[in-house]
mmCIF file of C-alpha atoms in Angstrom:
data_model
loop_
_atom_site.group_PDB
_atom_site.id
_atom_site.type_symbol
_atom_site.label_atom_id
_atom_site.label_comp_id
_atom_site.label_asym_id
_atom_site.label_seq_id
_atom_site.Cartn_x
_atom_site.Cartn_y
_atom_site.Cartn_z
ATOM 1 C CA MET A 1 0.000 0.000 0.000
ATOM 2 C CA THR A 2 1.314 3.403 -0.958
ATOM 3 C CA ALA A 3 0.945 6.635 0.970
ATOM 4 C CA PRO A 4 -1.734 8.971 -0.345
ATOM 5 C CA SER A 5 -0.257 11.920 -2.266
ATOM 6 C CA ARG A 6 -0.868 15.389 -0.913
ATOM 7 C CA ALA A 7 -2.294 17.966 -3.272
ATOM 8 C CA ARG A 8 0.138 20.857 -3.678
ATOM 9 C CA GLY A 9 -1.177 24.414 -3.833
ATOM 10 C CA PHE A 10 0.026 27.908 -3.200
ATOM 11 C CA THR A 11 0.776 29.025 0.303
ATOM 12 C CA LEU A 12 -0.934 32.064 1.739
ATOM 13 C CA ILE A 13 2.298 34.070 1.529
ATOM 14 C CA GLU A 14 2.699 33.268 -2.187
ATOM 15 C CA VAL A 15 -0.869 34.391 -2.870
ATOM 16 C CA LEU A 16 -0.349 37.638 -0.921
ATOM 17 C CA VAL A 17 2.893 38.403 -2.766
ATOM 18 C CA ALA A 18 1.240 37.782 -6.154
ATOM 19 C CA THR A 19 -1.705 39.999 -5.186
ATOM 20 C CA MET A 20 0.675 42.749 -4.092
ATOM 21 C CA VAL A 21 2.616 42.598 -7.371
ATOM 22 C CA ILE A 22 -0.627 42.854 -9.357
ATOM 23 C CA ALA A 23 -1.845 45.782 -7.216
ATOM 24 C CA VAL A 24 1.395 47.720 -7.716
ATOM 25 C CA ALA A 25 1.351 47.062 -11.477
ATOM 26 C CA LEU A 26 -2.283 48.168 -11.801
ATOM 27 C CA GLY A 27 -1.579 51.297 -9.748
ATOM 28 C CA ALA A 28 1.287 52.237 -12.067
ATOM 29 C CA ILE A 29 -0.873 51.632 -15.147
ATOM 30 C CA MET A 30 -3.685 53.774 -13.744
ATOM 31 C CA HIS A 31 -1.253 56.584 -12.868
ATOM 32 C CA SER A 32 0.331 56.659 -16.321
ATOM 33 C CA THR A 33 -3.101 56.561 -17.971
ATOM 34 C CA SER A 34 -4.345 59.504 -15.908
ATOM 35 C CA LEU A 35 -1.215 61.496 -16.818
ATOM 36 C CA ALA A 36 -1.769 60.750 -20.502
ATOM 37 C CA VAL A 37 -5.403 61.888 -20.300
ATOM 38 C CA ALA A 38 -4.410 65.101 -18.477
ATOM 39 C CA ASN A 39 -1.753 65.814 -21.107
ATOM 40 C CA LEU A 40 -4.228 65.178 -23.924
ATOM 41 C CA THR A 41 -6.733 67.569 -22.340
ATOM 42 C CA TYR A 42 -4.050 70.257 -21.923
ATOM 43 C CA LEU A 43 -2.932 69.924 -25.550
ATOM 44 C CA ARG A 44 -6.538 70.085 -26.784
ATOM 45 C CA ASP A 45 -7.183 73.260 -24.773
ATOM 46 C CA LYS A 46 -3.897 74.805 -25.930
ATOM 47 C CA THR A 47 -4.838 74.113 -29.564
ATOM 48 C CA PHE A 48 -8.280 75.703 -29.194
ATOM 49 C CA ALA A 49 -6.759 78.701 -27.390
ATOM 50 C CA HIS A 50 -4.307 79.193 -30.252
ATOM 51 C CA TRP A 51 -7.176 79.070 -32.753
ATOM 52 C CA VAL A 52 -9.033 81.731 -30.756
ATOM 53 C CA ALA A 53 -5.917 83.938 -30.726
ATOM 54 C CA SER A 54 -5.448 83.427 -34.473
ATOM 55 C CA ASN A 55 -9.095 84.337 -35.093
ATOM 56 C CA GLU A 56 -8.750 87.542 -33.061
ATOM 57 C CA MET A 57 -5.608 88.521 -34.988
ATOM 58 C CA ALA A 58 -7.379 87.782 -38.281
ATOM 59 C CA LYS A 59 -10.347 89.944 -37.229
ATOM 60 C CA LEU A 60 -7.977 92.800 -36.406
ATOM 61 C CA LEU A 61 -6.237 92.503 -39.774
ATOM 62 C CA ALA A 62 -9.533 92.166 -41.654
ATOM 63 C CA THR A 63 -10.681 95.579 -40.454
ATOM 64 C CA GLY A 64 -7.675 97.167 -42.162
ATOM 65 C CA GLU A 65 -7.531 99.769 -39.401
ATOM 66 C CA TYR A 66 -4.368 100.870 -37.658
ATOM 67 C CA PRO A 67 -5.067 99.918 -34.015
ATOM 68 C CA ALA A 68 -4.740 102.393 -31.168
ATOM 69 C CA THR A 69 -2.495 101.457 -28.270
ATOM 70 C CA GLY A 70 -4.150 99.992 -25.214
ATOM 71 C CA ARG A 71 -5.737 96.850 -23.839
ATOM 72 C CA GLN A 72 -8.998 95.254 -24.867
ATOM 73 C CA ARG A 73 -10.713 92.173 -23.438
ATOM 74 C CA GLY A 74 -13.324 89.901 -24.890
ATOM 75 C CA LYS A 75 -14.619 86.362 -25.045
ATOM 76 C CA GLU A 76 -15.377 83.885 -27.767
ATOM 77 C CA GLU A 77 -17.010 80.496 -27.841
ATOM 78 C CA MET A 78 -15.230 77.641 -29.537
ATOM 79 C CA ALA A 79 -15.742 73.891 -29.225
ATOM 80 C CA GLY A 80 -18.566 74.401 -26.736
ATOM 81 C CA GLN A 81 -16.326 76.327 -24.341
ATOM 82 C CA GLU A 82 -15.991 80.012 -23.540
ATOM 83 C CA TRP A 83 -12.508 81.445 -24.085
ATOM 84 C CA HIS A 84 -11.349 84.797 -22.700
ATOM 85 C CA TRP A 85 -8.825 86.865 -24.624
ATOM 86 C CA THR A 86 -6.852 90.015 -23.976
ATOM 87 C CA ARG A 87 -5.444 92.035 -26.863
ATOM 88 C CA GLU A 88 -2.715 94.502 -25.954
ATOM 89 C CA VAL A 89 -1.493 96.938 -28.590
ATOM 90 C CA LYS A 90 1.828 98.671 -27.911
ATOM 91 C CA ALA A 91 3.746 101.341 -29.783
ATOM 92 C CA THR A 92 7.079 100.448 -31.373
ATOM 93 C CA PRO A 93 10.051 102.666 -32.256
ATOM 94 C CA ASP A 94 8.633 102.757 -35.797
ATOM 95 C CA LYS A 95 5.644 105.129 -35.727
ATOM 96 C CA ASP A 96 4.029 103.176 -38.588
ATOM 97 C CA MET A 97 4.033 99.863 -36.705
ATOM 98 C CA ARG A 98 2.228 98.470 -33.657
ATOM 99 C CA ARG A 99 3.015 95.364 -31.631
ATOM 100 C CA VAL A 100 -0.097 93.282 -30.914
ATOM 101 C CA GLU A 101 -0.120 90.577 -28.250
ATOM 102 C CA ILE A 102 -3.175 88.364 -27.824
ATOM 103 C CA ARG A 103 -3.426 86.148 -24.742
ATOM 104 C CA VAL A 104 -6.115 83.487 -24.419
ATOM 105 C CA ARG A 105 -7.181 81.610 -21.304
ATOM 106 C CA ASP A 106 -10.075 79.378 -20.393
ATOM 107 C CA LYS A 107 -11.166 81.422 -17.352
ATOM 108 C CA ALA A 108 -11.918 85.091 -16.871
ATOM 109 C CA GLY A 109 -9.414 87.047 -14.835
ATOM 110 C CA ASP A 110 -5.765 87.963 -15.130
ATOM 111 C CA ASP A 111 -3.444 86.769 -17.878
ATOM 112 C CA THR A 112 -1.199 84.646 -15.676
ATOM 113 C CA GLY A 113 -2.818 81.408 -16.809
ATOM 114 C CA SER A 114 -2.726 82.034 -20.545
ATOM 115 C CA LEU A 115 -2.898 78.899 -22.663
ATOM 116 C CA ALA A 116 -1.818 80.716 -25.826
ATOM 117 C CA VAL A 117 0.030 83.921 -26.599
ATOM 118 C CA LEU A 118 0.117 85.234 -30.155
ATOM 119 C CA THR A 119 2.320 88.211 -31.000
ATOM 120 C CA GLY A 120 2.101 90.095 -34.257
ATOM 121 C CA PHE A 121 3.014 93.405 -35.815
ATOM 122 C CA VAL A 122 0.540 95.559 -37.683
ATOM 123 C CA THR A 123 1.618 98.386 -39.938
ATOM 124 C CA ARG A 124 -0.356 101.337 -41.206
ATOM 125 C CA PHE A 125 -0.359 99.520 -44.515
ATOM 126 C CA GLY A 126 -2.038 96.356 -43.160
ATOM 127 C CA ALA A 127 0.879 93.887 -43.274
ATOM 128 C CA SER A 128 1.433 91.599 -40.311
ATOM 129 C CA THR A 129 3.793 88.960 -39.080
ATOM 130 C CA SER A 130 3.092 86.837 -36.054
ATOM 131 C CA ALA A 131 4.758 84.441 -33.659
ATOM 132 C CA THR A 132 3.196 82.053 -31.179
ATOM 133 C CA ARG A 133 4.367 81.053 -27.693
#
């Protein structure tokens, strides 16, 4: 007569270690996924803000007027969201040229949280060049 064989299984410690490894791996996956979603949202908002700034610069150029120096604020809706812009026109050493800076943010208030900044130069003759930050 032979001795009955014992069924082998995992010990409690082995199961706990495996569960801990899975929990750590899932936590890391969830963290990296949330960072990717936050980055995607930021890039989407930055793109829309740039489009709003470009639209405001195009509106200014379309009027064909030589802008007066000063600051102007406004808002525009794009992609189902309200965007707040500030257009600041400054004099340059050339009396026939103005520096125009348009800042766009997703909340009303100061310009510290601007998602897009578009800078351009407008001449009395309507030409413009622009740069984005």
